[in-house]
CSV table of C-alpha atoms in Angstrom, one decimal:
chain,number,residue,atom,x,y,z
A,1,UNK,CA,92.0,61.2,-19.6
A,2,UNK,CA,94.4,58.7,-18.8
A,3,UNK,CA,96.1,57.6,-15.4
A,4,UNK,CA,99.3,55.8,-15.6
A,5,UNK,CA,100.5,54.4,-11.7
A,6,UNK,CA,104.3,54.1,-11.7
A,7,UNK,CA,103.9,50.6,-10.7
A,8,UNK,CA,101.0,47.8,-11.5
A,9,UNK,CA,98.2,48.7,-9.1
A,10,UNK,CA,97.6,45.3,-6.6
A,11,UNK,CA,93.5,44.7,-6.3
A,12,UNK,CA,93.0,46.4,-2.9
A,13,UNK,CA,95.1,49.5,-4.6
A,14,UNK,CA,92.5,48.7,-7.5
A,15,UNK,CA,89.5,48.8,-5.7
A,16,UNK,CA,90.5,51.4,-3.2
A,17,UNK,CA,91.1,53.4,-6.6
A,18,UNK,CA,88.0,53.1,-8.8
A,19,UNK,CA,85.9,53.8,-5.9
A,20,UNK,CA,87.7,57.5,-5.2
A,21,UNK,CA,87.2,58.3,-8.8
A,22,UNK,CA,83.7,56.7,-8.8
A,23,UNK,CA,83.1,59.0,-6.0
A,24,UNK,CA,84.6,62.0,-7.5
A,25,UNK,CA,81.5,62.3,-10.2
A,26,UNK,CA,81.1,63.2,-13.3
A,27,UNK,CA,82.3,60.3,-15.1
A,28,UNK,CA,81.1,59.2,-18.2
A,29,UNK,CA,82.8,55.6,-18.9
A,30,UNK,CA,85.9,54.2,-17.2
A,31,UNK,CA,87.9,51.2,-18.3
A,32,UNK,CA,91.1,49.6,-16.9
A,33,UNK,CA,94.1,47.8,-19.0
A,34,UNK,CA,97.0,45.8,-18.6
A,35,UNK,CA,98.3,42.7,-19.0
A,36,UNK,CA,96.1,39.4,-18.8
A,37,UNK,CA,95.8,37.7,-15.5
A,38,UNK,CA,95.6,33.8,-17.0
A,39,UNK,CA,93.5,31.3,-15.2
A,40,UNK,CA,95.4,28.5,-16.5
A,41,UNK,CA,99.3,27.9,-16.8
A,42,UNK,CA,99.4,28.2,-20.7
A,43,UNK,CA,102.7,26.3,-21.2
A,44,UNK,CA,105.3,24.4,-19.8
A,45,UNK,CA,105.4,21.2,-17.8
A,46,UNK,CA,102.1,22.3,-15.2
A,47,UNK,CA,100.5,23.4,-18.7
A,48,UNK,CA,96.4,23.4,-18.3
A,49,UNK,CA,96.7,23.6,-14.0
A,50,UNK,CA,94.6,26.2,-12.5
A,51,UNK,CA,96.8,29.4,-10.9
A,52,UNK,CA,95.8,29.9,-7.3
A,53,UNK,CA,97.1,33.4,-6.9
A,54,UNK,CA,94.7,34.6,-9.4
A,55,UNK,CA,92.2,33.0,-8.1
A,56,UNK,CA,89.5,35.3,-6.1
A,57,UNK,CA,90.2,39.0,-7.5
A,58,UNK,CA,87.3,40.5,-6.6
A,59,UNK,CA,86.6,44.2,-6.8
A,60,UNK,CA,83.6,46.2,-5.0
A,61,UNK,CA,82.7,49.6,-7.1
A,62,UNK,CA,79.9,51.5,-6.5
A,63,UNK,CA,78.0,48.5,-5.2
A,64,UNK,CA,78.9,46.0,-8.0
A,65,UNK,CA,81.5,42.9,-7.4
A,66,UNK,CA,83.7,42.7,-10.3
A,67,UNK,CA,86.2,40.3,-11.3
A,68,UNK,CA,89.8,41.5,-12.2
A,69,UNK,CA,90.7,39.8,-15.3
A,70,UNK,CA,94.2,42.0,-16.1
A,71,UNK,CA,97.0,43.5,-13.9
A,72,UNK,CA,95.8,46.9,-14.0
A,73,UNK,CA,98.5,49.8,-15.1
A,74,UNK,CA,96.5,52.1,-16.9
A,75,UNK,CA,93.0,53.3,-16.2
A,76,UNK,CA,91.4,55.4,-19.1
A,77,UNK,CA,88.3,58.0,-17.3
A,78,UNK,CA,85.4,60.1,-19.7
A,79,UNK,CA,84.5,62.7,-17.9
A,80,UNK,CA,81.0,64.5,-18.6
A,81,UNK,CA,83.5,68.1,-18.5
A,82,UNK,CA,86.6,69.8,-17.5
A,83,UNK,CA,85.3,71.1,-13.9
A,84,UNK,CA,85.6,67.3,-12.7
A,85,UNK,CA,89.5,66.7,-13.3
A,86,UNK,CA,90.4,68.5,-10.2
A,87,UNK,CA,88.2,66.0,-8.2
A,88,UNK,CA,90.1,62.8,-10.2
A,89,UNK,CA,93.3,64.1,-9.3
A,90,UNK,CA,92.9,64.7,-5.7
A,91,UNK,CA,91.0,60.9,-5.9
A,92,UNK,CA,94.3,59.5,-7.6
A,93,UNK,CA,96.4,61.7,-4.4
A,94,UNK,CA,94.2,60.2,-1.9
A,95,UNK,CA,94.4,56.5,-2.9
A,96,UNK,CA,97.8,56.0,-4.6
A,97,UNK,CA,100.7,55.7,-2.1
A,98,UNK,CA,103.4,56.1,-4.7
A,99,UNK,CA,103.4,58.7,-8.2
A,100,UNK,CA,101.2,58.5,-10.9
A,101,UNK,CA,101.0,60.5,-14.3
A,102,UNK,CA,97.5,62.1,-15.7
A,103,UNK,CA,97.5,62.8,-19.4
A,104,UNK,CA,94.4,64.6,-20.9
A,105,UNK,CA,93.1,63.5,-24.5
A,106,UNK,CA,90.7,62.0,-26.2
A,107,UNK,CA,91.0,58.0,-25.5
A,108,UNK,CA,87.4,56.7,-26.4
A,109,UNK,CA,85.4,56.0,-29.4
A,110,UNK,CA,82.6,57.8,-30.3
A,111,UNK,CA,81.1,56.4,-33.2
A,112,UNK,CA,80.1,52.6,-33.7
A,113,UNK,CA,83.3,50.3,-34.9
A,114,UNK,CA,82.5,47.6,-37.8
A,115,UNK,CA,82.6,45.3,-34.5
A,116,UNK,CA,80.5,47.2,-32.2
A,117,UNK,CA,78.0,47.4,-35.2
A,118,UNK,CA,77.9,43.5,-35.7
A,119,UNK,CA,77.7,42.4,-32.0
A,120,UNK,CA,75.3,45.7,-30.7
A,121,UNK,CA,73.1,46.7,-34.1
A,122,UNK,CA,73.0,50.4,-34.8
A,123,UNK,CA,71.5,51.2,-31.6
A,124,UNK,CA,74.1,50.6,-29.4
A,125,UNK,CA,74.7,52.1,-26.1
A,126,UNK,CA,77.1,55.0,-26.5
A,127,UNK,CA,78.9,53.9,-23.3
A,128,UNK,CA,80.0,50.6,-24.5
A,129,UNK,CA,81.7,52.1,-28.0
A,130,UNK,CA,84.9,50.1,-28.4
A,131,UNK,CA,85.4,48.5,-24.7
A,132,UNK,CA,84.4,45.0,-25.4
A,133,UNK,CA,86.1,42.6,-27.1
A,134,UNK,CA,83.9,41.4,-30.2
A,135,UNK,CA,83.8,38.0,-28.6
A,136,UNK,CA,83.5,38.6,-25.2
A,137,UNK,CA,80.3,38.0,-23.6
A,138,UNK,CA,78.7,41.6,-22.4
A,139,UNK,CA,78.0,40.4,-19.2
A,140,UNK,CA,81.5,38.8,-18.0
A,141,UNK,CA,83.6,41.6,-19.7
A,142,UNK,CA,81.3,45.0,-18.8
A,143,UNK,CA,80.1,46.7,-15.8
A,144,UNK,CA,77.5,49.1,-16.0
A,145,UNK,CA,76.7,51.3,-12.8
A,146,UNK,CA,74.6,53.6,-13.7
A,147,UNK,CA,71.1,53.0,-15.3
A,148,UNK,CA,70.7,56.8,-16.8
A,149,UNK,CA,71.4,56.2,-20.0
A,150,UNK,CA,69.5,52.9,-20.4
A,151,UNK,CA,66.7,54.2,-18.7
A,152,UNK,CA,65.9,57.0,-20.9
A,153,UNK,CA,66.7,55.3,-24.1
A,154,UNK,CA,63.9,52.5,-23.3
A,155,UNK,CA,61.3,55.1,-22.5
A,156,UNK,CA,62.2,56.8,-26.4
């Protein structure tokens, strides 16, 4: 499923957010988009000084600090099945002060891209199908909170 916020979500809004739906269970993956947050001014006569209002946008979900790296106005949830969407909406109800749209779909890969093959090998993580940029580092660009997986694939 996919939530779309009427208006870009500000990272209290953000965190206050991911952890209702974290809490709500029964999700699968999660991954938030919009539009880049630069750390730099890019152009212009201040090109290459740092921007101080992006500065510290840090998140707490489920016990793991993450960095905001994009203004986020659309969040894209996996749920393990249909029983959990009423829980997500009433999540959405409780921590969005102002409307929001759900759409339900299919919004997630499931089988291994030519670029999830080449960075991850054939035995990627199912979880991480088409989230990461090829060139992103895994560990500056994904959060994983729950083991489950993982743990089961390494006693295989």
């Amino acid at each position: 499923m996919e939530i779309f916020p009427s208006r870009f979500l500000s990272p209290e809004t953000t965190q206050k957010l991911l952890n209702e739906l974290y809490k709500s269970g029964g999700i699968v993956r999660m991954m938030i988009q919009g539009p880049n947050l630069p750390r730099t001014v890019t152009y212009g006569p201040g090109k290459g000084l740092p921007i101080e209002e992006h500065r510290n946008l840090l998140v707490e979900v489920g016990g793991e600090i993450l960095e905001l790296r994009v203004k986020v106005g659309r969040i894209r949830v996996e749920l393990e099945g249909e029983e959990f969407l009423p829980g997500i909406q009433a999540a959405c109800e409780r921590a969005l002060p102002f409307g929001f749209q759900i759409k339900r779909g299919k919004f997630f890969r499931e089988i291994s891209t030519i670029s999830d093959y080449a960075k991850y090998g054939k035995d990627a993580d199912k979880r991480i199908l088409g989230l990461v940029d090829p060139r992103a580092k895994k560990e500056s660009a994904l959060a994983i909170l729950s083991e489950k997986d993982s743990d089961e694939k390494e006693e295989r």
